[in-house]
Short mmCIF file of C-alpha atoms in Angstrom, two decimals:
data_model
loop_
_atom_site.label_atom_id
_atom_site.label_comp_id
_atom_site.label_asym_id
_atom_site.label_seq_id
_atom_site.Cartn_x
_atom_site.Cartn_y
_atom_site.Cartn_z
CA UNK A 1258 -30.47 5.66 -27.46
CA UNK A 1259 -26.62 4.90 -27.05
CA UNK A 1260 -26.56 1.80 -25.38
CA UNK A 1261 -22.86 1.65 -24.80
CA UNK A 1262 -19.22 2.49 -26.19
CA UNK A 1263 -16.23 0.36 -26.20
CA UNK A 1264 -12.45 0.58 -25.92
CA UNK A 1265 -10.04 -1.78 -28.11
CA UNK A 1266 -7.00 -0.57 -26.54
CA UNK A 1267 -7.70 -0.60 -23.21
CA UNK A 1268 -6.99 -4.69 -22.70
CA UNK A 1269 -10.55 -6.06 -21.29
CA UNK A 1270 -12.17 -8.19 -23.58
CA UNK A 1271 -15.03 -7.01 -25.70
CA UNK A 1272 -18.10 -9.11 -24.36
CA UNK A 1273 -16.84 -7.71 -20.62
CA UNK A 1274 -16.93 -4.64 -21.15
CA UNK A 1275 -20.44 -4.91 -22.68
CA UNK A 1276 -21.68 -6.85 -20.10
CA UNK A 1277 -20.26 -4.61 -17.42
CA UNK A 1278 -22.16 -1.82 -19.01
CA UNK A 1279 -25.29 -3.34 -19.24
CA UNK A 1280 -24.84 -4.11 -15.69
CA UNK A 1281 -23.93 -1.32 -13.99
CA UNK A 1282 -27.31 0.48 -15.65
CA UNK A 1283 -29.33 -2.39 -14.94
CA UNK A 1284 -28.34 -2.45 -11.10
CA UNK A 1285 -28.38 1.88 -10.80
CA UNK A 1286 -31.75 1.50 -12.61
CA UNK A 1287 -30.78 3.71 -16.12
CA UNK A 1288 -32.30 0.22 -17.46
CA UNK A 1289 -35.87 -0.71 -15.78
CA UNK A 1290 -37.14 -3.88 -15.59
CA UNK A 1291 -39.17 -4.59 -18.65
CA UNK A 1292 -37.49 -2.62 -20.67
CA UNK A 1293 -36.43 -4.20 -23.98
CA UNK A 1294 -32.92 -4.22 -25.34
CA UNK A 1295 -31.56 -4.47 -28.75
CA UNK A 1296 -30.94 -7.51 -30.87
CA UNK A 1297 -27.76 -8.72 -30.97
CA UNK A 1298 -27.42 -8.21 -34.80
CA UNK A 1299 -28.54 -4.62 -34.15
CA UNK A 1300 -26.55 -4.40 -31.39
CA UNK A 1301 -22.87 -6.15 -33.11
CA UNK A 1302 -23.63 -3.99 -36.28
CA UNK A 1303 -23.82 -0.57 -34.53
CA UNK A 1304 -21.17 -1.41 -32.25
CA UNK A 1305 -19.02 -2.91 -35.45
CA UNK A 1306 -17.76 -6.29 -33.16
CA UNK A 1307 -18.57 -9.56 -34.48
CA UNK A 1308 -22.53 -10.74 -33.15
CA UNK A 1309 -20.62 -13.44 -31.42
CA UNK A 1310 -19.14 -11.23 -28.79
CA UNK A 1311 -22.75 -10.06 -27.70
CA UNK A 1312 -24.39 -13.40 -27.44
CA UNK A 1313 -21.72 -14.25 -24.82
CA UNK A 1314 -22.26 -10.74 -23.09
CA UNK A 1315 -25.90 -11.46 -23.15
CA UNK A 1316 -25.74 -15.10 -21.96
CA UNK A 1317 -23.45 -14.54 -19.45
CA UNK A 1318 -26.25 -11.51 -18.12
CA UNK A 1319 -29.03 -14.12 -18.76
CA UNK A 1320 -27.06 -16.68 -16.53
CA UNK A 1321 -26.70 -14.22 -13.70
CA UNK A 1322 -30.37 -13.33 -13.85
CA UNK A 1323 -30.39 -9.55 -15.17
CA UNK A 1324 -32.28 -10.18 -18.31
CA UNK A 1325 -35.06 -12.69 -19.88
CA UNK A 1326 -35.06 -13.64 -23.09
CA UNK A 1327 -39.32 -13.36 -24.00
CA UNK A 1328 -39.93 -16.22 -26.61
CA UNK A 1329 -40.91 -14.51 -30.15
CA UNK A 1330 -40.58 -11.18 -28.61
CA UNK A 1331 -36.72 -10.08 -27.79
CA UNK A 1332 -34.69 -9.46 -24.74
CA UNK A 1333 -35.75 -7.60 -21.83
CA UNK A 1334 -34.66 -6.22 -18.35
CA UNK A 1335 -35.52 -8.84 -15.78
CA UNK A 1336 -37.86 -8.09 -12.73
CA UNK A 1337 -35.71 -6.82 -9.44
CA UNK A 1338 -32.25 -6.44 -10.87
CA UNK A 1339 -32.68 -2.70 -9.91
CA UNK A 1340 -30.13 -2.07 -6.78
CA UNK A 1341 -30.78 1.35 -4.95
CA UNK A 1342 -27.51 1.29 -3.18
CA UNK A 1343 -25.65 1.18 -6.26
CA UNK A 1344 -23.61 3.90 -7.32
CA UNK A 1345 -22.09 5.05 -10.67
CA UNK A 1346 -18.99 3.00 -11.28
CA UNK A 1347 -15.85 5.27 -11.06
CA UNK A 1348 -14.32 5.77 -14.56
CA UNK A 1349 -10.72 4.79 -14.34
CA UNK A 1350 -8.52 4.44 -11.64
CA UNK A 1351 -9.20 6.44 -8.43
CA UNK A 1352 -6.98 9.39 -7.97
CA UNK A 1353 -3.92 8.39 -5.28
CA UNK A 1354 -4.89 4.97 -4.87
CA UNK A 1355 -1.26 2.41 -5.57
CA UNK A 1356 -1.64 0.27 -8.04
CA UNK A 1357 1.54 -2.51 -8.79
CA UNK A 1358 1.47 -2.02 -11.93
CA UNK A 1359 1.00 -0.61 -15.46
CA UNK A 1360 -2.70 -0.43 -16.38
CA UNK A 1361 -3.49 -2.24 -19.80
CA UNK A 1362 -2.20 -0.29 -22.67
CA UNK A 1363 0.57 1.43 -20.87
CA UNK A 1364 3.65 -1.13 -21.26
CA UNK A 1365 5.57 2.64 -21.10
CA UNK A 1366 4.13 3.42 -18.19
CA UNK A 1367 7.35 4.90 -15.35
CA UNK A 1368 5.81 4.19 -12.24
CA UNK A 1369 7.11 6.29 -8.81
CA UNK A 1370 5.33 3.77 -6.58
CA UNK A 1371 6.13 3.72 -2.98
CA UNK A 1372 7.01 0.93 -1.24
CA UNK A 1373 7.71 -1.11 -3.76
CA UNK A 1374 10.62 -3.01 -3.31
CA UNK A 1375 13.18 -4.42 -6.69
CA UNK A 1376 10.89 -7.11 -7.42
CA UNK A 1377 13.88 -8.39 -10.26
CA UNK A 1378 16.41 -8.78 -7.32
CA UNK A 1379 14.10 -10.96 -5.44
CA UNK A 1380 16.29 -13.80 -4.19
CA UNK A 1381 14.28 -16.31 -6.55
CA UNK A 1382 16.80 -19.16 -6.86
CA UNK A 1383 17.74 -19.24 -2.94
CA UNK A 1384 14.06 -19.42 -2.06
CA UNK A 1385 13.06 -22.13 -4.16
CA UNK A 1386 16.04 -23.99 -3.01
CA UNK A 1387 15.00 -23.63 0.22
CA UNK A 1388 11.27 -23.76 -0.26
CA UNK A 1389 12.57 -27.49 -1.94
CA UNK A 1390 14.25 -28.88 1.20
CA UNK A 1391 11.78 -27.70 3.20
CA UNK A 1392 9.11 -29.39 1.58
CA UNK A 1393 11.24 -32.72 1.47
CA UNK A 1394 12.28 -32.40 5.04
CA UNK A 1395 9.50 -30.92 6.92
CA UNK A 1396 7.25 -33.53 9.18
CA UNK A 1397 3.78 -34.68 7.72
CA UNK A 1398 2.15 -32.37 10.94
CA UNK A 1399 3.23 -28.75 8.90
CA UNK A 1400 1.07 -29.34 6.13
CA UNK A 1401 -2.24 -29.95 8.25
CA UNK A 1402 -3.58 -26.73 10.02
CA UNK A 1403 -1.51 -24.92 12.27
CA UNK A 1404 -1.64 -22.65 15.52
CA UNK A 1405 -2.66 -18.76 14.83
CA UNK A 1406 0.42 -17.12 16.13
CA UNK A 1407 2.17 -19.27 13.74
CA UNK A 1408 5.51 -21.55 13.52
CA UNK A 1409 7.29 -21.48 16.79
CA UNK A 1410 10.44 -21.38 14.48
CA UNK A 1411 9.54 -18.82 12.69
CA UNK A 1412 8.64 -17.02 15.77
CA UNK A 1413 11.79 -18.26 17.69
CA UNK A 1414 14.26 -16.90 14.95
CA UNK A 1415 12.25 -13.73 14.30
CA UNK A 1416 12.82 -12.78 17.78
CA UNK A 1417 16.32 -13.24 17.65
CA UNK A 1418 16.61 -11.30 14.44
CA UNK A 1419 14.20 -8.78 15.93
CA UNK A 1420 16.36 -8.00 19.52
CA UNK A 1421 19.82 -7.95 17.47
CA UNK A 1422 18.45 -6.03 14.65
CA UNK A 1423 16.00 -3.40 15.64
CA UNK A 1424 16.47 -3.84 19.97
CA UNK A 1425 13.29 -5.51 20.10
CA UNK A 1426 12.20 -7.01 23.74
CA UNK A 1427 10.01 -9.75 23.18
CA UNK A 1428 9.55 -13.77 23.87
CA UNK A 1429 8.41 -16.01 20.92
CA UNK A 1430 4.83 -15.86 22.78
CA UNK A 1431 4.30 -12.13 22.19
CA UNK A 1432 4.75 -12.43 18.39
CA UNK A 1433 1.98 -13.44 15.80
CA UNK A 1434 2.79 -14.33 12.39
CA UNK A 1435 0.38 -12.51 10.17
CA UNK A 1436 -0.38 -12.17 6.17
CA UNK A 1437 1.56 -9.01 5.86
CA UNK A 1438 1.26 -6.14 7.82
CA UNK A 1439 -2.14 -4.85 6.73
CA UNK A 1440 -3.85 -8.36 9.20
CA UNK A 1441 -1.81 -7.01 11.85
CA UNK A 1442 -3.17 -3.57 11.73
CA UNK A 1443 -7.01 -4.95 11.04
CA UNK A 1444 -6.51 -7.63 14.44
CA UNK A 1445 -5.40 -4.89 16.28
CA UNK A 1446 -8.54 -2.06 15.59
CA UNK A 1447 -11.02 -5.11 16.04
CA UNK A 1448 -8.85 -6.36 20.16
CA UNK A 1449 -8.67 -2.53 21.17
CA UNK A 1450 -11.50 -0.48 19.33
CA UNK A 1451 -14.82 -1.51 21.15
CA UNK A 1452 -17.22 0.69 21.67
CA UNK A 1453 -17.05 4.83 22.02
CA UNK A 1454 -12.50 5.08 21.01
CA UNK A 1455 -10.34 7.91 20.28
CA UNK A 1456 -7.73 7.16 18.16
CA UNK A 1457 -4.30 9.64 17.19
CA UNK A 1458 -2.99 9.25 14.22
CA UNK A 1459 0.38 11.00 12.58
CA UNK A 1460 -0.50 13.40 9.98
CA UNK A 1461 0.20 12.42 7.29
CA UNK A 1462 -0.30 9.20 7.38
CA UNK A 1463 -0.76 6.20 5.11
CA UNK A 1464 -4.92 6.72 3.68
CA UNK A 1465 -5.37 3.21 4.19
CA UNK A 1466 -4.48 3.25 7.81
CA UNK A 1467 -7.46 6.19 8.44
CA UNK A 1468 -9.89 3.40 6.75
CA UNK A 1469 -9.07 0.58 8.86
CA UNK A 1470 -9.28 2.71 11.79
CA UNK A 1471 -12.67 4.17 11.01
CA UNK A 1472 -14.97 2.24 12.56
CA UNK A 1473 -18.44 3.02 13.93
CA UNK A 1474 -17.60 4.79 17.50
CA UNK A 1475 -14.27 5.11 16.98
CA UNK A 1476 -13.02 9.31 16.93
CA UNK A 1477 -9.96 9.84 14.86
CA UNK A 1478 -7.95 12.72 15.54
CA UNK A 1479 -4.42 13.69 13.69
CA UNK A 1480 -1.40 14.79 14.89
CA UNK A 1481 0.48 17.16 12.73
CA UNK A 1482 3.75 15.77 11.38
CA UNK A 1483 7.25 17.87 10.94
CA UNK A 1484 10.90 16.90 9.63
CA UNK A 1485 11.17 14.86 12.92
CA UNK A 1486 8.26 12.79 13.02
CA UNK A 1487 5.05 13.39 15.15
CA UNK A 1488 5.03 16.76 17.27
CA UNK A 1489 4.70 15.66 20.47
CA UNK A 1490 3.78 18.87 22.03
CA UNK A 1491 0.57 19.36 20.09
CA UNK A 1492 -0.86 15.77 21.75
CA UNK A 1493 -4.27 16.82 22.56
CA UNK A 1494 -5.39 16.73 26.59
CA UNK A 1495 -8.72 16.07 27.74
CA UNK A 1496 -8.60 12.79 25.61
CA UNK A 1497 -7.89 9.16 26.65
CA UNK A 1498 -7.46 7.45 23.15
CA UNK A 1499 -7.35 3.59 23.45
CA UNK A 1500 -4.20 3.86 20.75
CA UNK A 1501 -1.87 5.92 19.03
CA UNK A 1502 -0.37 5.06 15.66
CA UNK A 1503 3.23 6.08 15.27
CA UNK A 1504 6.04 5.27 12.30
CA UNK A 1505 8.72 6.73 14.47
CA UNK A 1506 11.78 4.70 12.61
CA UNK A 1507 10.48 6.43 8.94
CA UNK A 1508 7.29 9.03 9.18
CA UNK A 1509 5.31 7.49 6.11
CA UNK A 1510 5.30 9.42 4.11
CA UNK A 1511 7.49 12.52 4.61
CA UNK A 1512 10.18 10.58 5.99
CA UNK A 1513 11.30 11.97 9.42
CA UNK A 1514 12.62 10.11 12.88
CA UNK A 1515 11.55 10.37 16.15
CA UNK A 1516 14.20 11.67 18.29
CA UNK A 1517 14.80 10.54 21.86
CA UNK A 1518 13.29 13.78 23.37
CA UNK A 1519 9.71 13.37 21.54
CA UNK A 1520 10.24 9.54 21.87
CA UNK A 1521 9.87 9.78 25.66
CA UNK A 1522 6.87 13.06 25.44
CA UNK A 1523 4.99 9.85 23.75
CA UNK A 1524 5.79 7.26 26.16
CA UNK A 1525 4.85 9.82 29.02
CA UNK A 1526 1.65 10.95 26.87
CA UNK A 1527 0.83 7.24 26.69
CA UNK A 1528 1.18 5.72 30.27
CA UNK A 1529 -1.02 8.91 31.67
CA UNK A 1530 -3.70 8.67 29.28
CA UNK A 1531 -3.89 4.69 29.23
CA UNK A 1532 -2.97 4.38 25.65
CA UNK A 1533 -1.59 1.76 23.93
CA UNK A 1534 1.70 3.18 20.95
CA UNK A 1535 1.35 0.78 17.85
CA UNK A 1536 4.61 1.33 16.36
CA UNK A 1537 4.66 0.60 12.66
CA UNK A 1538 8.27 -0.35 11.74
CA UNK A 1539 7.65 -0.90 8.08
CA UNK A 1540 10.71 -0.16 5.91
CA UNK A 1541 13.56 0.81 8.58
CA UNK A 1542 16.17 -1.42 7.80
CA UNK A 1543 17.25 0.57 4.47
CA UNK A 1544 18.48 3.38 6.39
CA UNK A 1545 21.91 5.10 4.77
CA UNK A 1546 23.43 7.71 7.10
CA UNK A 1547 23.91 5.18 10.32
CA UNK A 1548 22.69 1.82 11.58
CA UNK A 1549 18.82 1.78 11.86
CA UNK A 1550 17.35 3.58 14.06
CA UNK A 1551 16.29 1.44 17.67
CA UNK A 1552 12.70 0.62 18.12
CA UNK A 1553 10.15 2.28 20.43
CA UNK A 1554 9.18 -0.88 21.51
CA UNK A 1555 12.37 -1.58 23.22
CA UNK A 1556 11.54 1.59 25.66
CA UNK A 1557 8.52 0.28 27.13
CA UNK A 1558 7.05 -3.67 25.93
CA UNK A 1559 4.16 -3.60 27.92
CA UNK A 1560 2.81 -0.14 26.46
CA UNK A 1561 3.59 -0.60 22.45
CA UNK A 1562 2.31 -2.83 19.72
CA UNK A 1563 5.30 -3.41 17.59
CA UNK A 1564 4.31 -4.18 13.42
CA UNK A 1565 6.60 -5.26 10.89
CA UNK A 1566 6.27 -7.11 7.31
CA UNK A 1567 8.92 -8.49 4.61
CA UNK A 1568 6.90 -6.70 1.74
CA UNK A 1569 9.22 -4.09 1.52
CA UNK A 1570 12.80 -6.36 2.67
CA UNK A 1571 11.73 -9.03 0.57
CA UNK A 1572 8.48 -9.47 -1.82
CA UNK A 1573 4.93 -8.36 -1.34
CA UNK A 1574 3.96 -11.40 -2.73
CA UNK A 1575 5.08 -13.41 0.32
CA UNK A 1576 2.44 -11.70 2.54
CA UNK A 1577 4.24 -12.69 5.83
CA UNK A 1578 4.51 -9.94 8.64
CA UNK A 1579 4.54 -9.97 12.19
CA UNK A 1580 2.78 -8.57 15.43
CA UNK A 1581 4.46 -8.44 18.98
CA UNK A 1582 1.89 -7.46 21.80
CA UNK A 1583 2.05 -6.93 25.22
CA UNK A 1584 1.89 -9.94 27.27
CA UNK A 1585 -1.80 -9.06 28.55
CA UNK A 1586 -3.04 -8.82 24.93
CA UNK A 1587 -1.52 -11.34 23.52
CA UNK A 1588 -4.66 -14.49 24.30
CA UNK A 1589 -6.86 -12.03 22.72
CA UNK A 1590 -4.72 -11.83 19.42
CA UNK A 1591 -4.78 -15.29 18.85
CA UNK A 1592 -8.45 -15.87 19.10
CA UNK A 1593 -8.92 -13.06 16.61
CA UNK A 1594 -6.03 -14.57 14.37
CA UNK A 1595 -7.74 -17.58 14.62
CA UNK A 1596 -11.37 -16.49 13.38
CA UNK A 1597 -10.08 -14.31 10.54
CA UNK A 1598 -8.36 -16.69 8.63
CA UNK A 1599 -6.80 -20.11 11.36
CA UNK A 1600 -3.18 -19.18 10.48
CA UNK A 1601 -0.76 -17.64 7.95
CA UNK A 1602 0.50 -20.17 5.45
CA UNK A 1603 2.77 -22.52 7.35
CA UNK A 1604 5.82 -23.41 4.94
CA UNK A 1605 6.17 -20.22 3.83
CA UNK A 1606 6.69 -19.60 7.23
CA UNK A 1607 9.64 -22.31 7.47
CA UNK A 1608 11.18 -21.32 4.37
CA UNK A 1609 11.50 -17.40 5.47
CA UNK A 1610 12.85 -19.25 9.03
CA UNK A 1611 15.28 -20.91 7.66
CA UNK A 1612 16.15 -17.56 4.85
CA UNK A 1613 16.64 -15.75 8.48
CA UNK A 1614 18.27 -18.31 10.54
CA UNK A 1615 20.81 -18.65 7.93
CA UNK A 1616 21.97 -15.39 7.32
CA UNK A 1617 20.51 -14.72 4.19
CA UNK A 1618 17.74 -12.02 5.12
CA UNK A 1619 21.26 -9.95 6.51
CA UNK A 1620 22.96 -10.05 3.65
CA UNK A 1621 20.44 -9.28 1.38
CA UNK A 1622 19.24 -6.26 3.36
CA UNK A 1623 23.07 -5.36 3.02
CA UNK A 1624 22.89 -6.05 -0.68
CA UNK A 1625 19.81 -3.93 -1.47
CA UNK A 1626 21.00 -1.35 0.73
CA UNK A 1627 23.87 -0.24 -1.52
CA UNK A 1628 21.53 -0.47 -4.74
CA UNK A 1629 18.89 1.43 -2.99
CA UNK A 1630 21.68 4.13 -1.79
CA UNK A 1631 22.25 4.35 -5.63
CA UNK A 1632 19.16 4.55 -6.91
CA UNK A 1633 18.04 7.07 -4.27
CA UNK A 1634 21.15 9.42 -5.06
CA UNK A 1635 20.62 9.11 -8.85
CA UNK A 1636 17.03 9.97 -8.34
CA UNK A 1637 18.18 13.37 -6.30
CA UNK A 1638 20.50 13.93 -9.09
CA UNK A 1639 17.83 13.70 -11.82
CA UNK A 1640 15.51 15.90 -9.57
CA UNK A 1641 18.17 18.40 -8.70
CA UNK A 1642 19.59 18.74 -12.15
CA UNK A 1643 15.98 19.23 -14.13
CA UNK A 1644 14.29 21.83 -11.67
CA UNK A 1645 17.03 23.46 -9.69
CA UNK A 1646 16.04 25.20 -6.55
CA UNK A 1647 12.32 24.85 -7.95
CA UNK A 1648 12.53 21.47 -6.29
CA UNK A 1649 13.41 20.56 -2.39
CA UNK A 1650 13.95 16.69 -1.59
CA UNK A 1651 13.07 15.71 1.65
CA UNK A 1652 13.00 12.42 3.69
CA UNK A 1653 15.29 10.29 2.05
CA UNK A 1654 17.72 8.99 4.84
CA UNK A 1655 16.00 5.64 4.79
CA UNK A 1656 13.22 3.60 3.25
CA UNK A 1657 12.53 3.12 -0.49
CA UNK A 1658 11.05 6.69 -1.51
CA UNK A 1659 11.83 9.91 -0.82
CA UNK A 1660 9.50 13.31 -0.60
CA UNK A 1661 9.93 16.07 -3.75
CA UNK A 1662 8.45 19.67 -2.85
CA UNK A 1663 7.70 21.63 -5.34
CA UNK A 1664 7.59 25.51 -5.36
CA UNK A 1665 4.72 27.43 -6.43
CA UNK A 1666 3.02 23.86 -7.87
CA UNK A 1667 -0.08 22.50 -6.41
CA UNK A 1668 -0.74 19.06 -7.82
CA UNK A 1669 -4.30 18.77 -8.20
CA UNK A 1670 -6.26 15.85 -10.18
CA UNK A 1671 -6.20 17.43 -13.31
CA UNK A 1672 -2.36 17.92 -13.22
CA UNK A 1673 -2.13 14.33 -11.67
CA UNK A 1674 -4.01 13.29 -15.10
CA UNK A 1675 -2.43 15.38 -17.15
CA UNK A 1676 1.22 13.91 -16.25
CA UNK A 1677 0.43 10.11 -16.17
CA UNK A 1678 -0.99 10.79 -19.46
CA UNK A 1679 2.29 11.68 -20.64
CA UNK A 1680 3.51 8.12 -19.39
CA UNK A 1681 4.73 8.49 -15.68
CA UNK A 1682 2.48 8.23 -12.43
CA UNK A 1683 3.39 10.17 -9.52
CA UNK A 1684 1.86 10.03 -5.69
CA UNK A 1685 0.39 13.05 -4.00
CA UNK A 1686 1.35 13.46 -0.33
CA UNK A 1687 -1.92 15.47 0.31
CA UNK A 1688 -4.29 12.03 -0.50
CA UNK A 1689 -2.62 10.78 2.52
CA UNK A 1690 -3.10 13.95 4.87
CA UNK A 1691 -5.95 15.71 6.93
CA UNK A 1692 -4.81 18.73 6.25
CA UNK A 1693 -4.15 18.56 2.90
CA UNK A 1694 -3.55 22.33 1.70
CA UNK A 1695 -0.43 21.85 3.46
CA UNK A 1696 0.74 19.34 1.33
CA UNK A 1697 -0.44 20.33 -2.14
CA UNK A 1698 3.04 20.99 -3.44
CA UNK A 1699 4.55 17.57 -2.38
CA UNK A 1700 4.73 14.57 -4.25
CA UNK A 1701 6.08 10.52 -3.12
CA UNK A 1702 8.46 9.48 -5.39
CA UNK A 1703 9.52 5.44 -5.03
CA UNK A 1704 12.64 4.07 -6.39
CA UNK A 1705 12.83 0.72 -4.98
CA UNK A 1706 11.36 -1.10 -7.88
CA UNK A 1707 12.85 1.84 -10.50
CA UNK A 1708 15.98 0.90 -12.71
CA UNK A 1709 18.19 4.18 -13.32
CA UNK A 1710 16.99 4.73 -16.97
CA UNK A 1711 13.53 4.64 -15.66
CA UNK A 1712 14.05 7.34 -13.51
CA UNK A 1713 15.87 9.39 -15.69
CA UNK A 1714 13.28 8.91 -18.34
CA UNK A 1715 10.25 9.39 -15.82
CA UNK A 1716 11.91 12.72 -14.32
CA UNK A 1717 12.22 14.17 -17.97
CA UNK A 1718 9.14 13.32 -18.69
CA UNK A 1719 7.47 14.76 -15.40
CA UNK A 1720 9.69 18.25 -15.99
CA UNK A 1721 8.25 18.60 -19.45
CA UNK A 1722 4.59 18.57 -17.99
CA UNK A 1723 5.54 21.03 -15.13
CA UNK A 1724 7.43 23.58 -16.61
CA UNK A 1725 4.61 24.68 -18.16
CA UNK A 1726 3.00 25.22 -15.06
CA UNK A 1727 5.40 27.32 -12.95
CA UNK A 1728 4.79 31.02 -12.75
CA UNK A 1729 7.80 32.06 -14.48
CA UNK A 1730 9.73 29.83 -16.65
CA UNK A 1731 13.04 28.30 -15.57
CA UNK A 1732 15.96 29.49 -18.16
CA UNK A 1733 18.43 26.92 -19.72
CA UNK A 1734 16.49 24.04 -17.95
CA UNK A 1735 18.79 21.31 -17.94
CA UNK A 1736 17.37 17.35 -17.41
CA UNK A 1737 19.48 14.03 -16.27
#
């Protein structure tokens, strides 16, 4: 019997990928209890790793109770280790989902993550200055626990920043301080989805969103999407859905923006039906053409749920984001804040005050702005100049990624593989979308966190793998 293989390049340590395998066929059963397993001599010499590495895989099973060692007789699967829940463990990483970084073994790895902002522009120097005088001048009371909508000066200068910024109506007692915008979204399913709930969501639309919404009673229904954002005219009657989730300022992902005439079809949609708008406002700030686009907030305060984070302006790593509710929702918020997890970390909360209040967040928005303007065009011109007309970009007038179509290409898993094999990972549109035939031929390039040789590199390498895959093959292809 093969009792299990190993990898030495893959970067987890011998004795944990034993022990994972022995596991994972323990709890699915492939292993029964009383079933004896090999020696660890027999076991290190077949698998040719010294017999020290499976004494600590077997201990460390022993400890956590899925064998018994039987005195004079061997090792042996305990009793009731067999889970019938348990599926097979996926084998690698599962197609579309984002991952921050490299996997083990792939330092070469070019990376097209979305939203992923430069994490090597970070302001690191500022911060900790700040994050020092805070700490040295802050009253004993901010390091006990605090209250779950967070700082009030935090929430004082975020609504400042907020009306001038984005024309944002609110009062420092509408807005919650969350841990990014991901506890925003999860508080608001649990206030408004009770019970038998229809819920609209934009097609596409961000897969995690769909799984946070998906809870027992809850309908989901999706929207179709265009160059503009959400189409309006195809809102379903006969429904009364308790929300409807909107990024009108950037569609995530194919990049479009609401315009005024669909903008009020919503609002109208919205006040006959009951429905609340939660307007995601993730990324907006880095738009290029013209000053960012006004919030849908502003049009109507007591009908949308307005969501924002500083993952994308700043660092994910910060996990600060923000809520503002309606005034009749807001009580409710703050009890849910409050039994999820008391409050978002309070002097990161007075350091990012205090990073807004004096004019720092502005000017590095401004900063990143022009670098993202430049890495954006140099991406189109890498695209442009390697496929020619084979390629149309799409929905890069703001945010941090931009939408490549593809003619005649349909990327399936097995092409997905085949390029990140080849050292650069690329994003399907269709594993965010409902109707995902429609979106076969798109991909979501990122370029926040991208330096310009990285692109150029990951483009030529991404060109190699497809041009063996169109129909007919491009003459005198050209790359960066």
């Amino acid at each position: 019997m093969s009792w299990t293989t190993i990898d030495r390049a893959c970067g987890t340590p011998l004795f944990r990928q034993i022990y994972e395998t022995f596991r994972r066929r323990i709890l699915q059963g492939e292993l029964q209890s009383g079933e004896k397993l090999p020696s660890t001599r027999e076991l290190a010499s077949s698998l040719q790793v010294s017999r020290t590495v499976i004494v600590e895989a077997y201990e460390q099973l022993l400890a956590e109770g899925y064998i018994e060692g039987r005195h004079g007789s061997g090792t042996y699967v305990a009793e009731g280790a067999y889970l019938q829940t348990v599926g097979a463990a996926p084998e690698g990483p599962v197609p579309g989902l984002a991952l921050s970084s490299p996997l083990p073994g792939r330092p070469d790895l070019i990376d097209f993550r979305h939203g992923l902002p430069a994490l090597d522009l970070f302001p690191r120097k500022l911060w900790g200055e700040l994050a020092k005088r805070t700490c040295s001048r802050t009253a004993p009371e901010a390091f006990g626990y605090g209250r779950p909508e967070g700082r009030s000066e935090l929430r004082q200068t975020l609504c400042h920043y907020l009306r001038r910024s984005r024309g944002v109506l609110c009062e420092p007692d509408q807005l919650i301080v969350t841990t990014g915008a991901t506890q925003a979204i999860s508080l608001i399913a649990r206030m408004l989805l009770t019970g038998q709930s229809d819920v609209l969501l934009e097609d596409p639309l961000t897969h995690e969103i769909h799984t946070m919404f998906a809870l027992p009673g809850t309908a989901l229904h999706a929207v179709p999407v265009d160059g503009q954002g959400m189409m309006t005219h195809l809102l379903p009657t006969g429904l009364r859905p308790k929300l409807i989730y909107v990024t009108p300022s950037h569609q995530f992902p194919l990049g479009g923006v609401l315009p005024i005439q669909r903008r009020v079809q919503l609002m109208e949609y919205a006040a006959r039906t009951g429905s609340y708008i939660v307007e995601d406002d993730y990324d907006s700030e880095f738009r290029y053409d013209s000053a960012p686009v006004s919030s849908l907030q502003g049009l109507d305060p007591d009908r949308v749920v307005y969501i924002g984070t500083f993952s994308k302006i700043l660092s994910p790593a910060l996990r600060l984001g923000y809520l503002i509710l309606p005034s009749s929702l807001v009580e409710n918020a703050r009890q849910h804040k409050w039994l999820t997890d008391l409050h978002t970390p309070s002097l990161e909360q007075l350091v990012l005050a205090e990073f807004i209040e004096e004019g720092h967040l502005e000017r590095h928005v401004s900063r990143m702005k022009k670098i993202y303007r430049k890495r954006r065009d140099f991406l189109i011109h890498c695209l442009t100049r390697s496929f020619g007309d084979k390629v149309t970009v799409a929905g890069y007038s703001t945010g941090i990624h931009l939408i490549a179509e593809f003619a005649g290409i349909s990327f399936t898993p097995e092409l997905l593989s085949h390029i990140e094999n080849k050292g650069v990972r690329v994003y399907p549109a269709a594993f965010h979308a409902y109707r995902k035939e429609e979106h076969r031929h798109r991909l979501i390039l990122g370029y926040g966190n991208l330096a310009e040789e990285q692109v150029e590199e990951g483009i030529r390498r991404l060109h190699a793998v497809l041009n063996n895959y169109w129909p007919h093959k491009q003459e005198n292809d050209k790359f960066c």
